[in-house]
């Protein structure tokens, strides 16, 4: 297989580095790019170091055989109106990033032999649920109230992360008041207090794949955050998800910064118990007393920091309280007809064997032959109004499904494209099973598929720099949300964190984490005017 030629960012060479960066960012995902761009807007010269051959982290795209696919962006919510999310995207991209709405039915849930769906618009969403579950109207209305209450709690949870420990203590009583009782509770427990109808609970949790944990394991806060995020529908970045990074990089360059690719950081250098720079995989050292890691908590603390530093600052106990999110498979499909000709929808399909999502996951983990507990199908070329201009007469489809990392662990140290027959056989059989799900839902596609390839958790490790093929970095349990060390500040002077592990997963979650990290680094006096620029009059 030929590597993709769709690449953005500037290839790293030591001689291309400028002198005297104000900050180094490890990783060019949404968290890293947002932090770098906002600091650049404040006049900092920031060096972003990305190990992959293209920038963007999970927002990167790749092309092969005349097709183009996204790896970690299928839909973004909250960008159809001048919301805070939209304003931040507009600011970072200087208005260059455009959004295309999906169908009003943005998510469809196949639950066993029943079909439910989610419809865009708060009132439409509610009315559509009532249409599907007329006897549950009161429960649905109570659910909508709960979603509304969570909003203030989410902001309080996020703001907590910006504050210094002594500030947190002072504001704790006020914050407690802003955090509703349900914020840190388990999703299933909260929902089962509203209704006993398991199909309704399954429909409300139909997007559990967006955070990677089924309802009996997940936190209601993250559930509600995702449900609210898509309440007004799903949107797709026009031109493909790589446009996100492509449109943010100029802001970093404007202040003399750069986003380097092929730039793997081997170690964060610690001298006198504080950050002194980074050592690159080629041995080159970049000195800097501010390093922001957006490479994820597992990479940062298990790989990039010297072990004695991790122990010195007491992170070993912290690390024991968090674990990786589920690993995943991807199927990337190309067809020689346009999305319109093939009748592909701008609706995501979520396919479940039945309404007990937790039981299905348990069974799948215990028995590799069991049904996939969730199969997600997305139609990116249908969602992107520009796809036809770039790749006329073709269409793409993407499938995502979970897969325990252990199935692929033995290929840990192997090279992409050279993993041998056994690996290819396993991939092929999993790919065929997933393709059958597609054909079952869209039988007109049988015989029309020109090309498809399967990615595994080892592909995720190889390209996206993860350790266990994680879909979403750390898993989103309620326990994780109580970890107040997961935030922008670390106990190691000069080291900051950002990205999905510091707040929540999702492109918007990582972007907001980037804003919080900037805020924590520069303080409110400098951040205030910048926030005004981004949000206008809004605080
Ligand atoms: C299959 C899939 C589908 C998804 N779908 C959606 C969706 O539809 N909508 C949505 O909002 N979210 C979606 N997400 C989640 C979303 O993409 C992520 O939560 C978000 O992009 C994470 O951003 P980040 O900056 O925290 O991390 P990442 O984007 O993972 O960035 C981390 C970067 O650090 C780099 N790195 C790691 N180690 C090093 C090192 N040593 N040196 C240099 N660089 C290093 C990595 O290469 C990577 O580029 C999806 C994710 C996946 C996997």
XYZ file of C-alpha atoms and ligand atoms in Angstrom:
592
model
C 0.000 0.000 0.000
C 1.272 3.455 -0.887
C 1.384 6.025 1.935
C -0.996 8.940 1.564
C 0.232 12.102 -0.139
C -2.364 14.316 1.559
C -0.065 16.104 3.981
C -0.135 19.384 5.835
C 2.421 20.952 8.171
C 6.136 21.498 7.564
C 8.560 18.580 7.604
C 10.851 18.792 10.633
C 14.568 19.306 10.192
C 16.675 20.700 13.027
C 17.910 23.501 10.767
C 14.326 24.610 10.134
C 13.760 25.422 13.815
C 13.740 29.077 14.848
C 15.707 30.293 17.838
C 13.985 30.985 21.125
C 10.491 29.548 21.061
C 8.214 30.793 23.845
C 6.563 27.389 24.097
C 6.739 23.906 22.636
C 3.562 21.919 21.985
C 3.825 18.138 21.634
C 1.147 16.855 19.247
C -0.821 18.704 16.576
C -4.307 17.402 17.411
C -7.116 19.821 18.100
C -5.957 20.389 21.688
C -2.380 21.194 20.707
C -3.306 23.359 17.730
C -5.849 25.375 19.708
C -3.388 26.083 22.509
C -0.656 26.974 20.009
C -2.963 29.224 17.986
C -4.323 31.118 21.001
C -0.841 31.626 22.469
C 0.325 32.799 19.031
C -2.527 35.281 18.918
C -1.131 36.634 22.207
C 2.232 37.111 20.500
C 4.013 33.915 21.556
C 6.253 32.069 19.121
C 5.143 28.447 19.405
C 6.742 25.312 18.004
C 4.314 22.417 17.463
C 5.971 19.021 17.118
C 3.954 16.235 15.488
C 5.296 12.691 15.064
C 2.983 11.828 12.138
C 3.723 12.745 8.508
C 0.729 15.085 8.523
C -0.680 17.515 11.071
C -4.064 17.426 12.796
C -3.935 14.358 15.072
C -7.315 12.627 14.893
C -8.574 15.376 12.587
C -6.177 14.317 9.834
C -7.387 12.769 6.596
C -5.617 10.444 4.185
C -6.052 9.448 0.577
C -5.384 6.269 -1.356
C -6.463 4.914 -4.733
C -8.226 8.185 -5.556
C -10.326 8.252 -2.362
C -10.044 10.382 0.753
C -11.088 9.420 4.279
C -11.163 10.971 7.743
C -9.901 8.998 10.705
C -11.420 10.743 13.728
C -14.095 13.200 12.644
C -17.536 12.169 11.434
C -19.712 14.954 12.731
C -19.421 18.020 14.897
C -22.326 19.612 16.734
C -23.166 23.116 17.821
C -21.752 24.914 14.778
C -24.966 25.725 12.898
C -25.493 29.004 14.803
C -23.129 31.558 16.391
C -22.589 29.420 19.488
C -19.421 29.526 21.586
C -18.186 26.434 19.732
C -18.795 28.005 16.336
C -17.216 31.296 17.366
C -14.077 29.512 18.511
C -13.787 27.565 15.234
C -14.374 30.814 13.297
C -11.708 32.597 15.292
C -9.058 29.886 15.026
C -9.608 29.485 11.288
C -10.119 33.203 10.592
C -13.504 32.236 9.155
C -11.985 29.829 6.625
C -13.624 26.713 8.059
C -17.093 26.121 6.625
C -19.681 23.665 7.904
C -22.225 21.598 5.979
C -25.334 20.397 7.819
C -26.181 16.700 7.790
C -29.726 15.439 7.277
C -32.242 16.455 9.948
C -32.087 12.784 10.978
C -28.428 12.956 11.963
C -28.239 9.654 13.884
C -30.177 6.452 13.229
C -30.079 3.642 15.773
C -30.712 0.061 14.692
C -31.422 -1.668 17.990
C -31.924 -5.390 17.362
C -34.799 -5.446 14.874
C -36.126 -2.007 15.826
C -35.101 1.370 14.425
C -35.046 4.666 16.322
C -33.439 7.977 15.481
C -32.431 11.460 16.582
C -33.723 14.555 14.816
C -32.047 17.979 14.829
C -33.483 20.820 16.894
C -34.302 20.746 20.594
C -38.075 20.728 20.148
C -37.917 18.379 17.138
C -35.614 16.060 19.071
C -38.053 15.942 21.983
C -41.180 15.592 19.782
C -39.546 12.852 17.741
C -38.705 10.920 20.915
C -42.310 11.294 22.077
C -43.514 10.031 18.672
C -41.323 6.944 19.112
C -42.255 6.423 22.780
C -45.697 8.057 23.267
C -46.233 6.451 26.673
C -42.931 7.952 27.904
C -43.688 11.630 27.336
C -43.210 12.613 30.988
C -39.865 10.768 31.210
C -38.679 12.400 27.994
C -39.572 15.849 29.312
C -37.725 15.145 32.548
C -34.727 14.036 30.486
C -34.772 17.297 28.525
C -34.803 19.236 31.807
C -31.788 17.252 33.036
C -29.871 18.032 29.841
C -30.580 21.715 30.417
C -29.366 21.556 34.043
C -26.090 19.942 33.064
C -24.940 22.935 31.011
C -23.977 25.100 34.013
C -22.341 22.071 35.635
C -20.166 21.473 32.596
C -18.853 25.046 32.691
C -18.177 24.762 36.431
C -16.350 21.460 35.878
C -14.231 23.077 33.151
C -13.494 26.263 35.096
C -12.329 24.224 38.098
C -9.500 22.993 35.915
C -8.181 26.462 35.184
C -7.944 27.518 38.809
C -4.916 27.077 41.017
C -5.474 24.685 43.958
C -5.838 27.534 46.482
C -8.329 29.287 44.202
C -10.291 26.058 43.840
C -10.659 25.878 47.615
C -12.081 29.392 47.786
C -14.646 28.919 45.035
C -15.554 25.319 45.937
C -18.805 26.250 47.769
C -20.034 28.303 44.773
C -18.982 25.654 42.279
C -20.835 22.998 44.270
C -23.958 25.086 43.887
C -23.482 25.186 40.089
C -22.941 21.445 39.771
C -26.224 19.523 39.638
C -26.578 16.308 41.605
C -26.450 14.169 38.459
C -23.217 15.580 37.081
C -20.873 12.872 38.303
C -23.373 10.018 38.429
C -23.568 6.972 36.218
C -25.588 7.364 32.993
C -27.690 4.232 33.352
C -28.575 4.978 36.972
C -29.755 8.487 36.114
C -31.799 7.313 33.134
C -33.346 4.351 34.925
C -34.731 6.783 37.510
C -36.624 8.424 34.651
C -37.971 5.336 32.925
C -37.996 1.537 32.930
C -38.373 1.441 29.162
C -35.124 -0.178 27.973
C -35.710 0.821 24.346
C -35.994 4.456 25.364
C -32.819 4.214 27.448
C -31.115 2.558 24.472
C -32.260 5.355 22.167
C -31.083 8.069 24.569
C -27.739 6.253 24.810
C -27.582 5.505 21.082
C -24.484 7.693 20.794
C -22.514 5.854 23.460
C -19.867 5.152 20.855
C -19.130 8.900 20.822
C -17.441 8.478 24.202
C -16.577 4.781 24.030
C -18.348 3.490 27.134
C -21.795 1.876 27.399
C -24.331 3.427 29.828
C -23.669 1.272 32.904
C -20.009 2.313 32.842
C -20.176 5.891 31.643
C -20.654 9.199 33.350
C -23.894 11.112 32.890
C -21.925 14.318 32.515
C -20.235 13.122 29.350
C -23.456 11.518 28.109
C -25.304 14.817 28.546
C -22.478 16.820 27.041
C -22.603 14.711 23.864
C -26.402 14.694 23.664
C -26.452 18.494 24.019
C -23.607 18.891 21.541
C -25.643 17.257 18.766
C -29.065 18.509 19.821
C -29.179 20.960 16.934
C -27.857 18.429 14.453
C -24.565 17.224 13.014
C -22.238 19.196 10.759
C -19.307 18.241 8.594
C -16.246 20.381 7.782
C -16.500 21.348 4.104
C -13.490 19.962 2.228
C -12.833 17.164 4.738
C -11.617 17.043 8.320
C -8.019 17.923 7.364
C -9.325 21.426 6.645
C -9.579 21.956 10.404
C -5.807 21.875 10.991
C -5.082 23.417 7.610
C -7.126 26.488 8.520
C -5.603 26.887 12.018
C -1.896 26.571 11.135
C -1.642 30.118 9.606
C -2.469 31.667 13.003
C 0.494 29.822 14.534
C 2.808 30.856 11.688
C 1.749 34.512 11.916
C 3.673 34.903 15.182
C 6.757 33.114 13.898
C 5.701 29.672 15.080
C 5.478 26.486 13.028
C 3.793 23.078 12.958
C 6.431 20.461 12.235
C 5.580 16.950 11.073
C 7.829 13.850 11.254
C 8.826 15.458 14.554
C 8.690 12.782 17.233
C 9.584 13.942 20.729
C 11.548 11.235 22.537
C 11.698 12.867 25.959
C 10.678 15.935 27.892
C 13.914 17.195 29.420
C 13.815 17.870 33.139
C 16.599 19.765 34.813
C 16.557 20.802 38.487
C 13.045 19.370 38.757
C 11.643 21.643 36.077
C 11.108 21.547 32.337
C 14.089 22.548 30.212
C 12.996 21.497 26.711
C 12.538 18.371 24.636
C 14.798 15.816 23.059
C 13.715 14.757 19.599
C 13.854 11.167 18.321
C 16.877 12.188 16.196
C 18.692 13.306 19.352
C 18.345 17.025 18.661
C 17.525 19.105 21.740
C 15.143 22.063 21.667
C 15.532 24.166 24.775
C 12.445 25.814 26.197
C 11.100 26.229 29.717
C 7.449 25.786 28.710
C 6.292 22.503 27.219
C 2.617 21.736 26.608
C 1.844 18.094 25.996
C -1.189 17.311 23.857
C 0.084 13.792 23.234
C -2.211 12.275 25.870
C -1.652 11.412 29.507
C -0.411 7.863 28.842
C 2.244 9.054 26.376
C 3.277 11.996 28.516
C 3.692 10.245 31.839
C 4.610 6.735 30.741
C 6.843 7.527 27.756
C 7.994 11.114 27.563
C 8.911 11.941 31.145
C 11.814 10.327 32.985
C 10.486 7.744 35.428
C 12.165 9.423 38.388
C 10.306 12.653 37.598
C 6.977 10.819 37.470
C 7.758 9.329 40.904
C 9.184 12.562 42.328
C 5.970 14.425 41.574
C 3.703 11.608 42.716
C 2.064 10.774 39.398
C 2.342 6.998 39.715
C -0.647 6.752 42.051
C -2.644 9.080 39.808
C -1.932 7.002 36.723
C -3.218 3.884 38.455
C -6.671 5.499 38.680
C -7.179 5.977 34.929
C -7.183 3.543 32.025
C -7.262 3.626 28.233
C -10.493 3.921 26.276
C -11.584 1.093 23.994
C -9.451 0.264 20.967
C -11.096 0.281 17.568
C -11.229 -0.999 13.998
C -11.880 1.166 10.968
C -13.046 0.188 7.502
C -12.384 2.732 4.750
C -14.473 2.097 1.653
C -14.335 3.558 -1.865
C -17.020 3.303 -4.552
C -16.938 4.320 -8.218
C -20.183 6.281 -8.193
C -21.133 9.507 -6.453
C -22.890 9.545 -3.087
C -25.972 10.923 -4.804
C -26.023 8.165 -7.444
C -25.655 5.551 -4.717
C -28.335 7.110 -2.516
C -26.007 7.516 0.474
C -27.533 9.449 3.380
C -26.087 12.272 5.481
C -27.124 10.231 8.502
C -24.877 8.167 10.774
C -25.932 4.574 11.360
C -25.428 2.994 14.786
C -26.073 -0.741 14.713
C -26.629 -2.655 17.943
C -27.470 -6.330 18.481
C -30.051 -5.405 21.147
C -30.981 -2.795 23.742
C -28.625 -4.008 26.493
C -25.441 -2.290 25.356
C -23.391 -3.248 28.408
C -24.228 -6.937 28.094
C -23.285 -6.851 24.395
C -19.882 -5.332 25.203
C -19.256 -7.894 27.916
C -20.133 -10.760 25.617
C -17.957 -9.415 22.802
C -14.924 -8.999 25.032
C -15.331 -12.558 26.328
C -16.063 -14.105 22.957
C -14.461 -12.729 19.781
C -17.073 -14.547 17.668
C -19.951 -12.672 19.316
C -21.776 -9.859 17.513
C -20.027 -6.494 17.468
C -21.649 -4.568 20.353
C -21.787 -1.494 18.113
C -21.067 -0.851 14.456
C -20.967 2.760 13.374
C -21.302 3.719 9.699
C -20.659 7.180 8.303
C -20.957 8.560 4.777
C -18.372 11.334 4.549
C -18.554 12.009 0.802
C -22.326 12.464 1.134
C -21.804 14.935 3.992
C -19.129 16.977 2.237
C -20.508 19.240 -0.522
C -16.951 19.670 -1.841
C -16.073 15.968 -2.136
C -17.395 15.682 -5.685
C -15.065 18.536 -6.769
C -12.010 16.775 -5.375
C -12.884 13.208 -6.329
C -15.569 13.342 -9.033
C -17.786 10.327 -9.618
C -16.678 8.542 -6.439
C -17.999 8.058 -2.918
C -16.614 6.969 0.443
C -17.981 5.215 3.502
C -16.333 4.640 6.884
C -17.130 1.992 9.475
C -15.902 2.075 13.076
C -16.269 -0.733 15.595
C -14.623 -1.606 18.899
C -11.980 -4.321 19.202
C -10.080 -5.322 22.336
C -6.459 -4.235 22.080
C -5.367 -7.673 23.289
C -6.391 -9.203 19.943
C -3.607 -7.208 18.300
C -1.090 -6.937 21.103
C 1.347 -9.446 19.604
C 1.989 -7.107 16.640
C 3.023 -4.277 18.950
C 6.530 -3.777 17.613
C 5.795 -4.493 13.972
C 5.917 -2.080 11.036
C 2.894 -0.758 9.144
C 2.326 -2.744 5.949
C 4.681 -5.537 7.084
C 2.770 -7.342 9.796
C 2.519 -10.690 8.086
C -0.081 -13.156 6.952
C -1.772 -13.874 10.293
C -2.430 -10.192 10.850
C -3.789 -9.746 7.316
C -6.063 -12.777 7.791
C -7.458 -11.425 11.051
C -8.017 -8.021 9.463
C -9.731 -9.550 6.454
C -12.166 -11.611 8.519
C -13.082 -8.662 10.746
C -13.421 -6.433 7.674
C -15.768 -8.907 5.976
C -17.979 -9.097 9.065
C -18.222 -5.317 9.199
C -18.941 -5.031 5.460
C -21.899 -7.397 5.918
C -23.411 -4.881 8.349
C -23.185 -2.239 5.622
C -24.766 -4.484 2.963
C -27.559 -5.499 5.326
C -28.550 -1.839 5.764
C -27.844 -0.696 2.185
C -28.216 -3.766 -0.067
C -27.859 -1.614 -3.219
C -24.132 -1.347 -2.428
C -23.407 -5.062 -2.828
C -21.142 -5.498 -5.849
C -20.499 -1.750 -6.079
C -17.540 -1.492 -3.693
C -14.343 -0.774 -5.607
C -11.885 -0.815 -2.695
C -11.738 -1.123 1.064
C -9.074 -1.385 3.720
C -9.185 -2.150 7.412
C -7.336 -0.362 10.189
C -6.648 -1.954 13.566
C -5.539 -0.656 16.965
C -1.967 -1.092 15.710
C -2.697 1.326 12.841
C -3.925 3.831 15.458
C -0.716 3.404 17.427
C 1.411 3.729 14.316
C -0.177 6.817 12.783
C -1.753 8.607 15.711
C 0.866 7.931 18.354
C -1.297 5.991 20.824
C -0.229 3.034 22.981
C -3.317 0.802 23.041
C -5.245 1.889 19.940
C -7.364 4.205 22.080
C -10.451 5.715 20.461
C -10.648 8.588 22.922
C -7.514 8.696 25.063
C -8.448 7.918 28.671
C -11.758 6.160 29.250
C -14.632 8.380 30.355
C -15.663 6.756 33.629
C -17.120 8.740 36.524
C -13.881 8.023 38.394
C -11.868 9.790 35.700
C -13.943 12.948 36.085
C -12.972 13.123 39.758
C -9.261 13.247 38.891
C -8.446 16.888 39.473
C -4.857 16.339 38.294
C -6.291 15.896 34.799
C -6.211 19.503 33.741
C -3.894 22.069 32.179
C -1.638 22.409 35.231
C 0.833 19.773 36.279
C 2.931 19.622 39.432
C 6.074 19.749 37.281
C 7.116 23.378 36.783
C 7.005 24.307 33.090
C 4.897 21.321 31.994
C 1.297 21.868 30.909
C -1.265 19.468 29.515
C -4.014 19.894 26.954
C -6.253 17.857 24.638
C -8.984 15.294 25.193
C -7.477 13.760 28.358
C -7.638 17.032 30.249
C -11.342 17.718 29.665
C -13.353 15.334 27.472
C -13.021 13.654 24.112
C -14.381 15.051 20.863
C -12.939 17.690 18.596
C -14.801 20.362 20.520
C -13.748 18.837 23.860
C -10.103 18.981 22.769
C -10.554 22.517 21.416
C -12.076 23.723 24.684
C -9.237 22.007 26.541
C -6.870 24.080 24.396
C -8.644 27.230 25.491
C -8.483 26.214 29.175
C -4.768 25.472 28.914
C -4.094 28.871 27.362
C -6.179 30.511 30.082
C -4.317 28.681 32.844
C -0.950 29.601 31.320
C -1.467 33.300 30.673
C -4.015 34.188 33.362
C -7.349 35.944 33.066
C -5.886 39.443 32.671
C -4.398 38.523 29.315
C -7.080 36.001 28.399
C -9.986 38.403 29.037
C -9.368 40.625 25.994
C -8.717 37.563 23.824
C -12.014 35.997 24.950
C -13.744 39.257 24.067
C -12.210 39.083 20.597
C -13.416 35.493 20.183
C -16.847 35.735 21.728
C -17.696 39.404 21.288
C -19.692 40.775 24.217
C -20.294 37.320 25.661
C -18.201 36.465 28.741
C -12.610 6.687 14.969
C -12.835 8.005 15.668
C -13.967 8.740 15.360
C -14.192 9.967 15.982
N -15.277 10.709 15.596
C -15.460 11.938 16.125
C -16.513 12.773 15.660
O -17.261 12.413 14.760
N -16.663 13.992 16.248
C -15.845 14.435 17.243
O -16.017 15.558 17.729
N -14.832 13.656 17.707
C -14.623 12.434 17.160
N -13.583 11.656 17.599
C -12.766 12.108 18.734
C -11.827 13.242 18.373
O -11.246 13.025 17.115
C -10.746 13.364 19.451
O -11.344 13.359 20.725
C -9.899 14.626 19.328
O -9.599 14.916 17.984
C -8.631 14.461 20.154
O -7.781 15.578 20.003
P -6.434 15.679 20.836
O -5.734 16.900 20.388
O -6.698 15.543 22.272
O -5.612 14.363 20.454
P -5.076 13.805 19.058
O -5.866 14.339 17.938
O -4.973 12.344 19.179
O -3.614 14.443 18.953
C -2.511 13.959 19.669
C -1.313 14.072 18.759
O -0.114 13.852 19.475
C 0.812 13.247 18.578
N 1.887 12.625 19.357
C 1.793 11.593 20.222
N 3.026 11.311 20.735
C 3.890 12.202 20.180
C 5.290 12.412 20.306
N 6.045 11.651 21.113
N 5.859 13.389 19.572
C 5.127 14.178 18.749
N 3.778 14.009 18.598
C 3.181 13.037 19.306
C -0.051 12.252 17.828
O 0.544 11.845 16.638
C -1.323 13.059 17.620
O -1.287 13.746 16.395
C -13.299 10.435 16.967
C -12.147 9.702 17.273
C -11.902 8.511 16.616
C -10.658 7.746 16.918
